[in-house]
CSV table of C-alpha atoms and ligand atoms in Angstrom, one decimal:
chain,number,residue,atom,x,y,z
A,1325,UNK,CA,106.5,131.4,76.6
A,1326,UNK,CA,107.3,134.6,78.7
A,1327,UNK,CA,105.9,137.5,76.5
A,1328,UNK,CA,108.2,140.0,79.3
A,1329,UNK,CA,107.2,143.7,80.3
A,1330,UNK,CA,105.8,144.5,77.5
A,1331,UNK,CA,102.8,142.6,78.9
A,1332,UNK,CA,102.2,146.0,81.1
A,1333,UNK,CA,102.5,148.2,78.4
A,1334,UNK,CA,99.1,147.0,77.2
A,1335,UNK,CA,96.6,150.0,77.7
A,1336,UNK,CA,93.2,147.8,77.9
A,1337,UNK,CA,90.5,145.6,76.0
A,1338,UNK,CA,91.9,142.7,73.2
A,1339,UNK,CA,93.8,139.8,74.9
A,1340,UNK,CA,97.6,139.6,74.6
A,1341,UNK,CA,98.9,137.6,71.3
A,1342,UNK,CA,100.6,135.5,72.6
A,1343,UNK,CA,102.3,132.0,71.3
A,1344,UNK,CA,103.5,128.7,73.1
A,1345,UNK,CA,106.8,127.6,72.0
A,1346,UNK,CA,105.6,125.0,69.9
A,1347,UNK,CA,102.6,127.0,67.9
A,1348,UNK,CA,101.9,127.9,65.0
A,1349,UNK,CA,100.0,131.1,64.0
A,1350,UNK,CA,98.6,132.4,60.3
A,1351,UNK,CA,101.0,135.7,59.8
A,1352,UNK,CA,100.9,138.2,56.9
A,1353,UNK,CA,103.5,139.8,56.3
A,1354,UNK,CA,104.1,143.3,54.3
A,1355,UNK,CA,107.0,144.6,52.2
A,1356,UNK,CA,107.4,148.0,50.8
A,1357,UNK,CA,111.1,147.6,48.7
A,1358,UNK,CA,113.1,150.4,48.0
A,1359,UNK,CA,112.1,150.1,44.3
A,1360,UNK,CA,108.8,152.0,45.2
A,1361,UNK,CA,107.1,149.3,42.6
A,1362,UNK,CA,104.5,148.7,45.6
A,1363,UNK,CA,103.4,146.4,48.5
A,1364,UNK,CA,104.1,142.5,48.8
A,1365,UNK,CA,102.3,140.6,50.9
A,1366,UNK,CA,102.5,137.2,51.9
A,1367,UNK,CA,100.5,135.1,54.5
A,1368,UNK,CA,101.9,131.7,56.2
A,1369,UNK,CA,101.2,129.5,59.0
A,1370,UNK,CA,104.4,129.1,60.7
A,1371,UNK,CA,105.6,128.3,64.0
A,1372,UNK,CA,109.0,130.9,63.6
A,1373,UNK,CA,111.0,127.7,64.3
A,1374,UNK,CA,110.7,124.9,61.4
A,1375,UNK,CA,107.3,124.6,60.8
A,1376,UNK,CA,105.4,126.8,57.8
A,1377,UNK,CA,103.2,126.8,54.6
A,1378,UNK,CA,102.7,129.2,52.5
A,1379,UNK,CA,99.0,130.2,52.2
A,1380,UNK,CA,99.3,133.0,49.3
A,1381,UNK,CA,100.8,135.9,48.1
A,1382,UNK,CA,99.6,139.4,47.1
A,1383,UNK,CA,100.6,142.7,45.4
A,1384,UNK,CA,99.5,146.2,45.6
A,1385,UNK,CA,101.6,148.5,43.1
A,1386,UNK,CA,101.6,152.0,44.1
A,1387,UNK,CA,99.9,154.7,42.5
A,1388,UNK,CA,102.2,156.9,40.6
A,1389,UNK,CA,100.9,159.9,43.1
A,1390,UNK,CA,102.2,157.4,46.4
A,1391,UNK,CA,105.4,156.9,44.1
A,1392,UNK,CA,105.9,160.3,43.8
A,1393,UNK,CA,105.3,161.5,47.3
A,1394,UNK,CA,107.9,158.3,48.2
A,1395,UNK,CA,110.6,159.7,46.6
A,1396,UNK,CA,110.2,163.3,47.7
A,1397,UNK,CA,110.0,161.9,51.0
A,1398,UNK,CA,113.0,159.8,50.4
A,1399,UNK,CA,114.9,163.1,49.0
A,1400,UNK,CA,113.6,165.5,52.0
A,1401,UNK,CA,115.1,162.3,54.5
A,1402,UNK,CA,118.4,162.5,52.6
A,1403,UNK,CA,118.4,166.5,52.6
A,1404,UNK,CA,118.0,166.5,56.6
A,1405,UNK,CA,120.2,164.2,57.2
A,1406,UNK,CA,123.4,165.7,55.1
A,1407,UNK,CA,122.2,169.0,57.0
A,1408,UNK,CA,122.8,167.3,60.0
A,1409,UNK,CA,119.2,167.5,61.5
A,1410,UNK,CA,117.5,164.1,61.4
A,1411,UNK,CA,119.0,162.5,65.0
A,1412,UNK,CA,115.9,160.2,65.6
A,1413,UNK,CA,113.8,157.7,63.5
A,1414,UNK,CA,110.7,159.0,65.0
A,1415,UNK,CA,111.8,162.6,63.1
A,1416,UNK,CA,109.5,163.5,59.8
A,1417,UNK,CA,110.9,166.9,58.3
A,1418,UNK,CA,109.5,167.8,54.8
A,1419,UNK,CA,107.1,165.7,53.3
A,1420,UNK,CA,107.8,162.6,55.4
A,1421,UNK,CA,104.8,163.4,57.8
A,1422,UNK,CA,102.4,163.3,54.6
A,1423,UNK,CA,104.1,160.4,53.5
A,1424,UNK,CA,104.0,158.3,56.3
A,1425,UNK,CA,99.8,158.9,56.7
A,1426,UNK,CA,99.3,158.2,52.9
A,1427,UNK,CA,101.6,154.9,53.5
A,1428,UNK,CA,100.0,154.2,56.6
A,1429,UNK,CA,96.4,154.2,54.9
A,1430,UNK,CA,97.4,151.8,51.8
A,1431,UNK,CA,99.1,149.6,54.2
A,1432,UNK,CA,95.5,149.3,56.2
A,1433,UNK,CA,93.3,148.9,53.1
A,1434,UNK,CA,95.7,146.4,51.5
A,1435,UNK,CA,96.0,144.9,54.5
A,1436,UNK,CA,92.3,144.6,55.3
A,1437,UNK,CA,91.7,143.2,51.7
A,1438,UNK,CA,94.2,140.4,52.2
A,1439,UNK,CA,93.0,139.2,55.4
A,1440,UNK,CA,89.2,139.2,53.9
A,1441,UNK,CA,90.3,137.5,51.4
A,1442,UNK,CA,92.1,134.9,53.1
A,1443,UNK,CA,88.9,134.6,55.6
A,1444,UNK,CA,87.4,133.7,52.5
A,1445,UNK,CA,89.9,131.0,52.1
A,1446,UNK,CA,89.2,129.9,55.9
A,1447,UNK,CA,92.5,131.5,57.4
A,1448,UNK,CA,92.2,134.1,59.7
A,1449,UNK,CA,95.3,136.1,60.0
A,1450,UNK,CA,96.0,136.7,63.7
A,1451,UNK,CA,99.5,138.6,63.3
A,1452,UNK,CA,101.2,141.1,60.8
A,1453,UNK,CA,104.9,141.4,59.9
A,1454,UNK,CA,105.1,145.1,58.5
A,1455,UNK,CA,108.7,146.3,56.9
A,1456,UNK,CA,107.2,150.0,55.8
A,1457,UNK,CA,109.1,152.1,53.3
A,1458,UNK,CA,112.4,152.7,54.0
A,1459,UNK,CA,113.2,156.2,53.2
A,1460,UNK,CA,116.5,156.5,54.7
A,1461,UNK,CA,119.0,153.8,56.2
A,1462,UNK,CA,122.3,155.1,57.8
A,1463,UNK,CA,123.6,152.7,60.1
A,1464,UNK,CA,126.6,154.4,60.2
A,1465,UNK,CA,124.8,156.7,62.0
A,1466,UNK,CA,122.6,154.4,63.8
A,1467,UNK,CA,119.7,156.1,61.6
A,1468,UNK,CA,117.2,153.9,59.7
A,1469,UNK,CA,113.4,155.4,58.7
A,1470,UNK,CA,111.0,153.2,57.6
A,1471,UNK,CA,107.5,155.1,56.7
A,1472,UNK,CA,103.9,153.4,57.8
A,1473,UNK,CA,102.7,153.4,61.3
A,1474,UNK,CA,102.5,150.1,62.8
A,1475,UNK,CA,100.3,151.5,65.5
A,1476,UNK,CA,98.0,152.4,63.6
A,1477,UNK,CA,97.6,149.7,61.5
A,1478,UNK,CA,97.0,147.4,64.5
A,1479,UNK,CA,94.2,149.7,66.0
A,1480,UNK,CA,93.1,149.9,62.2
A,1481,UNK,CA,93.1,146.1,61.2
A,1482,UNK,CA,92.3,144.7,64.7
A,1483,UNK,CA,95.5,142.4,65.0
A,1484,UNK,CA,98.7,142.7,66.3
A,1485,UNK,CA,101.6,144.2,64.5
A,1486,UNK,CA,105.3,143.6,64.4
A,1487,UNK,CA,107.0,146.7,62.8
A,1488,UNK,CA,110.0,148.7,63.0
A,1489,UNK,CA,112.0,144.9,62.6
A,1490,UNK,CA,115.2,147.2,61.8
A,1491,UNK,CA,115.9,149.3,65.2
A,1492,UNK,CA,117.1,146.8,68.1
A,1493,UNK,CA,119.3,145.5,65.7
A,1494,UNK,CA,121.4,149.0,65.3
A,1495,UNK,CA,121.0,149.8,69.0
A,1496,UNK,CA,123.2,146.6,68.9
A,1497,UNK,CA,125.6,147.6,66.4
A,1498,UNK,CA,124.4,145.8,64.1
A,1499,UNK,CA,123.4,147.2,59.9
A,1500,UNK,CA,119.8,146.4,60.7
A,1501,UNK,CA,119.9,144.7,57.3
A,1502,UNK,CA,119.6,142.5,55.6
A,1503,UNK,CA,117.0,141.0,57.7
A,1504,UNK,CA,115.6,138.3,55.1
A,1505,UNK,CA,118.3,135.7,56.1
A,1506,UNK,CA,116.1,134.2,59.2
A,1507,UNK,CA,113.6,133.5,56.4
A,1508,UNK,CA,116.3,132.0,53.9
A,1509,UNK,CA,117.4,129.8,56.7
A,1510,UNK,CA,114.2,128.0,56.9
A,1511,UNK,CA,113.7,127.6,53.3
A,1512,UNK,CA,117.4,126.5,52.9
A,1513,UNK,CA,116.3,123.0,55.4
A,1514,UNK,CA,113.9,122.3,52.3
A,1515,UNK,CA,116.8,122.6,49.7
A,1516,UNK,CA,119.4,119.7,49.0
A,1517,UNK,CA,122.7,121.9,47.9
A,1518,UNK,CA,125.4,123.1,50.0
A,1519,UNK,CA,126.7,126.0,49.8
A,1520,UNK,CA,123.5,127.8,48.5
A,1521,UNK,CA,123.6,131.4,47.8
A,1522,UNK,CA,120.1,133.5,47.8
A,1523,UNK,CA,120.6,136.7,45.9
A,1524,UNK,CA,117.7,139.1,46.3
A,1525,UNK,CA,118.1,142.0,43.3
A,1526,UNK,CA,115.6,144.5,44.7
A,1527,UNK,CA,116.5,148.4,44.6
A,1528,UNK,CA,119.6,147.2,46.7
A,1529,UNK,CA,121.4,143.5,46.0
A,1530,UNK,CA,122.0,141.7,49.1
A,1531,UNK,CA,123.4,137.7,49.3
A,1532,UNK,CA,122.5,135.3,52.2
A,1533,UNK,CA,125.6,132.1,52.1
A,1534,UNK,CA,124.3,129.1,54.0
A,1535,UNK,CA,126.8,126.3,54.5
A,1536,UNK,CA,126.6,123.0,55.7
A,1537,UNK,CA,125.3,122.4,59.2
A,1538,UNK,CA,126.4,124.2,62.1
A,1539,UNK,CA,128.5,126.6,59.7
A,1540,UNK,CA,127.0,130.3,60.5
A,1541,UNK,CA,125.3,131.7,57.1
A,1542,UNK,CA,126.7,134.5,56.2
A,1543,UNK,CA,125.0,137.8,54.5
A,1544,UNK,CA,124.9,141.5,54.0
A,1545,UNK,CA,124.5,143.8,51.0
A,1546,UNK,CA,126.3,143.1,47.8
A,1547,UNK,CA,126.3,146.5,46.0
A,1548,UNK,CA,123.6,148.2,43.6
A,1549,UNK,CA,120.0,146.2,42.3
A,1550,UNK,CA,117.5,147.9,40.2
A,1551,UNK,CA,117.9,150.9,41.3
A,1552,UNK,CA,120.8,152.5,39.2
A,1553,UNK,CA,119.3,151.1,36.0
A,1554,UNK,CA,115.6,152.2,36.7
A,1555,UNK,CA,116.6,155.6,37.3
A,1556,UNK,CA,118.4,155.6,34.5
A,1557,UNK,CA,115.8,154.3,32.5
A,1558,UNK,CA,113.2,156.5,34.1
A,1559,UNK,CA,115.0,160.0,33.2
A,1560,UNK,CA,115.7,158.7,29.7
A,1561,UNK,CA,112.8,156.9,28.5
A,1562,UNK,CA,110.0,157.5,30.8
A,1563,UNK,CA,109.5,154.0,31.5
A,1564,UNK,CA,109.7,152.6,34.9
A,1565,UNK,CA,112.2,149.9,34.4
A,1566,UNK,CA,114.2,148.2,31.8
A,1567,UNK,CA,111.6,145.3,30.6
A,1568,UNK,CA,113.7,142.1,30.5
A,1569,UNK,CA,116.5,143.7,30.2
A,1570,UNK,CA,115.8,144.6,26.4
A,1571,UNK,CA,117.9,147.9,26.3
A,1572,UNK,CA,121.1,147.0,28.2
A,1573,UNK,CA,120.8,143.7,25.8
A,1574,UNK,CA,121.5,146.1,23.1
A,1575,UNK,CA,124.2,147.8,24.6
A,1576,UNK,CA,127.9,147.8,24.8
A,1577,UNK,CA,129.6,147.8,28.0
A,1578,UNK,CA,132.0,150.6,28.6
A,1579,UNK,CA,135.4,149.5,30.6
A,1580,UNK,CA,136.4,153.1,31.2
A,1581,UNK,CA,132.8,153.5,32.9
A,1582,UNK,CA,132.8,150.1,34.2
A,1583,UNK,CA,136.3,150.0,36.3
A,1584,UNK,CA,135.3,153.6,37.5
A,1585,UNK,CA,131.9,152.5,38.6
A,1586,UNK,CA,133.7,148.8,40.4
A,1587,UNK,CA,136.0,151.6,42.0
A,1588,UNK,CA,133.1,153.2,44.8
A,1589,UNK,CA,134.4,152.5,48.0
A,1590,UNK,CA,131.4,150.9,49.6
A,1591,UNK,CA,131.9,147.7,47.5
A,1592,UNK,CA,135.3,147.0,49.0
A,1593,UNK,CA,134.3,147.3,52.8
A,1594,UNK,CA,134.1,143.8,54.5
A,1595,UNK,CA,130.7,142.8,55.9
A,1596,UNK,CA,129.0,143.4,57.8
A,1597,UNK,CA,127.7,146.1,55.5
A,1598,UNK,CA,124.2,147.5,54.3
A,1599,UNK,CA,123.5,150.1,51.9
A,1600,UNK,CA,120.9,152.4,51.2
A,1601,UNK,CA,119.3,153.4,47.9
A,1602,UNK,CA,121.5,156.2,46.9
A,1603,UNK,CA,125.1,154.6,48.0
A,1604,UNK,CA,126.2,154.4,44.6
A,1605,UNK,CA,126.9,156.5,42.1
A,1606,UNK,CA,126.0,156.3,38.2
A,1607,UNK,CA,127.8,159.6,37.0
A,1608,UNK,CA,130.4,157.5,34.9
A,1609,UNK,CA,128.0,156.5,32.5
A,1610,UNK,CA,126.0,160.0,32.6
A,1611,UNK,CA,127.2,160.4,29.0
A,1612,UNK,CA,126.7,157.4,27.4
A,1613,UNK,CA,124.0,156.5,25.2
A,1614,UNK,CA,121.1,154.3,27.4
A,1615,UNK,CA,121.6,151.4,25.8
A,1616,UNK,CA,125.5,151.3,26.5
A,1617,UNK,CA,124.8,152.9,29.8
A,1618,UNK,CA,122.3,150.2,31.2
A,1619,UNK,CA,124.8,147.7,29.8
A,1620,UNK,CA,127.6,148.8,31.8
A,1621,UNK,CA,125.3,149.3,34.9
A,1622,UNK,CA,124.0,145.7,34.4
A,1623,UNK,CA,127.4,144.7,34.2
A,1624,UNK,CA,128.5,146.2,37.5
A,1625,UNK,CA,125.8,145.0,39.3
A,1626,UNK,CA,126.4,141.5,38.5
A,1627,UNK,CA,130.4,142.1,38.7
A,1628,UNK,CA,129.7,143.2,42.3
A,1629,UNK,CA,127.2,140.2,43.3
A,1630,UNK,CA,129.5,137.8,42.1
A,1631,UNK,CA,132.4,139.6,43.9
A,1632,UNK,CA,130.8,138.7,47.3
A,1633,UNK,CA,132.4,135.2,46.8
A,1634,UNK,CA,135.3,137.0,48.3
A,1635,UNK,CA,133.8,137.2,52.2
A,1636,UNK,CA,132.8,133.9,51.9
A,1637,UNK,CA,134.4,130.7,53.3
A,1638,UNK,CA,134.0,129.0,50.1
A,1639,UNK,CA,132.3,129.6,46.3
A,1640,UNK,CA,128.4,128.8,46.9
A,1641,UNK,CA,127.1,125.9,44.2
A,1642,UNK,CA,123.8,127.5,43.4
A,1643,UNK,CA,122.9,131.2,43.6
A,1644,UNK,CA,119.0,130.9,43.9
A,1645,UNK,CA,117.9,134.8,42.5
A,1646,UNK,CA,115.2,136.6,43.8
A,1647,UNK,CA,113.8,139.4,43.4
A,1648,UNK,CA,112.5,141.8,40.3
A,1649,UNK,CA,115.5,142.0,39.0
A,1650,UNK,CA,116.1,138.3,38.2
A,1651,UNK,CA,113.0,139.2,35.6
A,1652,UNK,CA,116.2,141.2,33.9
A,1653,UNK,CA,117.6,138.7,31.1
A,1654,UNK,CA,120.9,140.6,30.4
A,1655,UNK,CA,121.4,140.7,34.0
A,1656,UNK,CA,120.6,137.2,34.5
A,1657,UNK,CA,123.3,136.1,31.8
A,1658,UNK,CA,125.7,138.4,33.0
A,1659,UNK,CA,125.9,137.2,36.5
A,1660,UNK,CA,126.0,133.4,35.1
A,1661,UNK,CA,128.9,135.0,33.1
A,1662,UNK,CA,130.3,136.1,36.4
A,1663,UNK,CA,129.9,133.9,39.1
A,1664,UNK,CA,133.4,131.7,39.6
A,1665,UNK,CA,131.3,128.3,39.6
A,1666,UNK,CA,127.8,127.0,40.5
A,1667,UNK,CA,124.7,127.5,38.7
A,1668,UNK,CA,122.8,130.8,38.7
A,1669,UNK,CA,119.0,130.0,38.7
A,1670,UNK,CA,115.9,131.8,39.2
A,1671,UNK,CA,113.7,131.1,42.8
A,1672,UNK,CA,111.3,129.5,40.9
A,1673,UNK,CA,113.4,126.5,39.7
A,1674,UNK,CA,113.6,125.8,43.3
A,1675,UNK,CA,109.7,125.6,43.6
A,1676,UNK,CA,110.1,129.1,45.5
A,1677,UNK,CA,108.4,132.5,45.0
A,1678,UNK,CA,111.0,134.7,43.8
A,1679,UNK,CA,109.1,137.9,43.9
A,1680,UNK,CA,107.7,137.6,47.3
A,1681,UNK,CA,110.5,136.0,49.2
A,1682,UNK,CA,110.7,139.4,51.2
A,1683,UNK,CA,107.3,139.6,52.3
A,1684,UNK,CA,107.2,135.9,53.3
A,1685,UNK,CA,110.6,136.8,55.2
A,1686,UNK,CA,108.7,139.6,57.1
A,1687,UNK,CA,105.6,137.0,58.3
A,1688,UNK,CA,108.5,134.7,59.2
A,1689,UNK,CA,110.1,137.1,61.2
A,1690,UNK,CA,106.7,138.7,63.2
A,1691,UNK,CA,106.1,134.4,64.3
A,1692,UNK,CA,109.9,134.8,65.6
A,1693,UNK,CA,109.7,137.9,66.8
A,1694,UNK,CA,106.6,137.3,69.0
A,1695,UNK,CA,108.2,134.1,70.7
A,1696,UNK,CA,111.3,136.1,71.3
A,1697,UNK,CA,113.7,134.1,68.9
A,1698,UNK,CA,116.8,135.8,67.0
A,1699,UNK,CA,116.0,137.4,64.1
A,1700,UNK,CA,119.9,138.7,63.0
A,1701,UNK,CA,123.0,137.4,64.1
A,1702,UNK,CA,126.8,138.3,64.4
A,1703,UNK,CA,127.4,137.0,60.8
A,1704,UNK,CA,124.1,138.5,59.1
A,1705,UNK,CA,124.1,142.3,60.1
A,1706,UNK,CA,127.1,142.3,62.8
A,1707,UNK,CA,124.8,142.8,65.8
A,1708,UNK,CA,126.7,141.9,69.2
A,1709,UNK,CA,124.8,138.3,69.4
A,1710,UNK,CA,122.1,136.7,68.3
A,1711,UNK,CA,118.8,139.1,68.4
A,1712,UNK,CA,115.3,139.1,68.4
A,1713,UNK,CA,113.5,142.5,67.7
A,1714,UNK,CA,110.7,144.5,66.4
A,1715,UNK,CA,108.4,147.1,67.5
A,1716,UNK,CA,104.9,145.3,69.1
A,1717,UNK,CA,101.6,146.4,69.3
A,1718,UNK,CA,98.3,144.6,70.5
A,1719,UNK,CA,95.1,146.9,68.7
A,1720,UNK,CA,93.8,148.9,71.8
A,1721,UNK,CA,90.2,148.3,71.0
A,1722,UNK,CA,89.5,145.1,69.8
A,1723,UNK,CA,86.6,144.6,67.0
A,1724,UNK,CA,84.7,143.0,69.9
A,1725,UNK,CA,82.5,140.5,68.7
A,1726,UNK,CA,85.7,139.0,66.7
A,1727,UNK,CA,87.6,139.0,70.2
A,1728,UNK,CA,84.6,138.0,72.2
A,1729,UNK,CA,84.8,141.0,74.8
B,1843,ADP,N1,110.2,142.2,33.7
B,1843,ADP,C1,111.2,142.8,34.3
B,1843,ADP,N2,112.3,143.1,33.6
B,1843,ADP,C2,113.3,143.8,34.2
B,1843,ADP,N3,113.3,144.2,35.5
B,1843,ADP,C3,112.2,144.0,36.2
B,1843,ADP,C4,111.1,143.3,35.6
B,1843,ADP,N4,110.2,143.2,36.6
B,1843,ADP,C5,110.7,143.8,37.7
B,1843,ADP,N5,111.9,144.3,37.4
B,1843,ADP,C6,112.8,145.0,38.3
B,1843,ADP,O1,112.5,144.7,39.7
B,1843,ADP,C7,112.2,145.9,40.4
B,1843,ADP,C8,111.3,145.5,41.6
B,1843,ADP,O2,111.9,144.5,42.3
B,1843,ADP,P1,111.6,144.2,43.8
B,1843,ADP,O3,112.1,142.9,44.1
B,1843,ADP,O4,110.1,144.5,44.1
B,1843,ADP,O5,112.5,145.3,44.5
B,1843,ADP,P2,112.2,146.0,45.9
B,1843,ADP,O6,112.3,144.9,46.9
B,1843,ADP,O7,113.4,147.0,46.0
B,1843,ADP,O8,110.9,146.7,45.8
B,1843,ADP,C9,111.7,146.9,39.4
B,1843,ADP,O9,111.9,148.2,39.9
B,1843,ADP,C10,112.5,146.5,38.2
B,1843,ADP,O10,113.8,147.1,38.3
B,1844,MG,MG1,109.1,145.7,45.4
């Protein structure tokens, strides 16, 4: 395998990572979702191609302090760029400078405790996958800002990082998201139906179609996740999320509120189309008691996953649901309710991990990323071809009895 120019941009010390075309390498890969719930992390041996196995699967929740700081940054992001003044990703007005370091740092001590940890198990991880906290995502403005340094978490940890998977993507034209389809590709070779359909309700829902061979899969963001409903249920109750759905169960859905909310224009723009956090808006429920409001929420979201059918070349046969919010029983039984066929099943019937699917995705992607293989294409985020990606970077200074120096 060519590894290209950035061969010379290596300052000094640790060898190259570097893969053959046929190799496999253990890869960890880190997810910060836009539900500020915490860190993913999931480790694999994988050759990026066909080859993988799951090795094990972590979680670091935030601390409410890091949650807090997230969504400040996440408001002071949105504030600069409605004034007009964030024109670069590398940009950190407000707090995002303090929240970048403090996400940087959990991202190295989690990091460091899953790699001891899976030395412990006799794996050592030689390359990281790192999403970082998205605290803005305008493609329309070829803008997206995810917080954590993968530079520093390379020099930190001692291996290399893969980061920043979003960028080369939009300085194709493509969304930069969803980026998790690469990863649902592979697992789709290890499942039997055709069309499947993987639903991932994080903060944001987003769908990946894969058809039968040689069809392209299809994919892009669906409409609102968790994210309407927890803040919802954050301002009235305190409580971080709606536990099983228990409160929307106990609702009544409102039509008024219901066709106003189906009525946001982002839901009826053809894909390719991502959307960040704050693309919809819950003011049609505002007045509503919670329990009627979540239902109604609950409702929409699962009217406008269902509604993707409508970009797709035909009705999937299973919808495999990842994701926290497939933990939500009324939303579950809603979006049985409105799917026009197939079964709607949780990841786990399918022998998959349903709340770490995302982090997998991002080991998946570092092991393609490094051999130079597409990580999006035309049909999943409307990039001009098929694309690899990613931000690199080899640690400077290399632990050196580990490296041998
Ligand atoms: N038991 C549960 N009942 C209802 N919702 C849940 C449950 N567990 C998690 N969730 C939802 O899942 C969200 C976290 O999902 P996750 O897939 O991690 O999203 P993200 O990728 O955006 O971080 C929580 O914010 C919450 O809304
Ligand atoms: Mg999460």
């Amino acid at each position: 395998m060519r590894v290209g120019k950035l061969e010379k941009d290596i300052v000094a010390g640790a060898p190259l990572m570097r893969l053959d075309e046929d190799e496999s390498c253990v890869a960890l890969g880190l997810m910060s979702g836009t539900s500020m719930d915490g860190i993913d992390a999931a480790v694999m041996e994988a050759d990026g191609v066909a080859r993988f196995e799951v090795l094990g699967h972590f979680h670091r929740p935030y601390e409410e302090e890091t949650r807090d700081l997230i969504r400040r940054a996440c408001a002071d992001a949105r504030a600069a760029h409605e004034a007009g003044t964030l024109t670069n990703r590398w940009q950190r007005p407000g707090c995002l400078m303090e929240a970048d370091e403090a996400l940087t740092k959990v991202h190295i001590d989690f990091a460091r405790e899953v790699m001891a940890e899976m030395e412990k198990r006799g794996h050592k991880v030689r390359l990281l996958g790192m999403h970082g906290h998205t605290v803005l995502h305008a493609p329309e403005k070829g803008i997206t800002i995810q917080l954590a340094d993968g530079d520093e978490v390379a020099q930190q940890v001692g291996e290399t990082v893969i980061w920043d998977m979003r960028a080369h993507d939009m300085e194709h034209g493509g969304q930069g998201a969803p980026l998790a389809p690469a990863w649902h590709m592979a697992l789709a070779q290890r499942l039997p139906m055709r069309p499947v359909m993987f639903v991932n309700i994080g903060g944001v829902a987003n769908v990946t179609w894969i058809g039968e061979e040689g069809e392209d899969p299809h994919a892009f963001d669906a409409g609102p996740g968790n994210a309407l409903m927890d803040d919802l249920v954050r301002e009235k109750t305190g409580a971080p999320f709606d536990r099983d759905g228990a409160l929307a169960a106990k609702g009544v859905v409102n039509e008024d509120a219901l066709r106003a909310l189906l009525a946001q224009a982002p839901l009826h723009a053809a894909p390719p189309r991502s959307f960040d956090r704050h693309a919809f808006d819950a003011s049609p429920v505002a007045d509503l008691p919670p329990e009627d409001a979540l239902a109604t929420l609950c409702r929409f979201t699962a009217k406008a996953i269902a509604q993707t059918v409508e970009w797709l070349p035909r009705p999937p046969e299973t919808w495999v649901v990842t994701g926290g919010g497939r933990h939500n029983r009324t939303l579950m039984a809603m979006l049985a309710e409105e799917v026009p066929q197939g079964a709607v099943v949780p990841a786990e019937v399918m022998e998959l991990n349903g709340d770490h699917m995302e982090a997998e995705a991002w080991a998946w992607l570092a092991v393609r990323a490094l051999k130079r293989l597409p990580i999006t294409w035309p049909s999943t985020t409307g990039v001009d071809r098929p694309r690899s990606g990613g931000v690199f970077t080899w640690p400077r200074f290399a632990p050196p009895m580990e490296k041998g120096v």
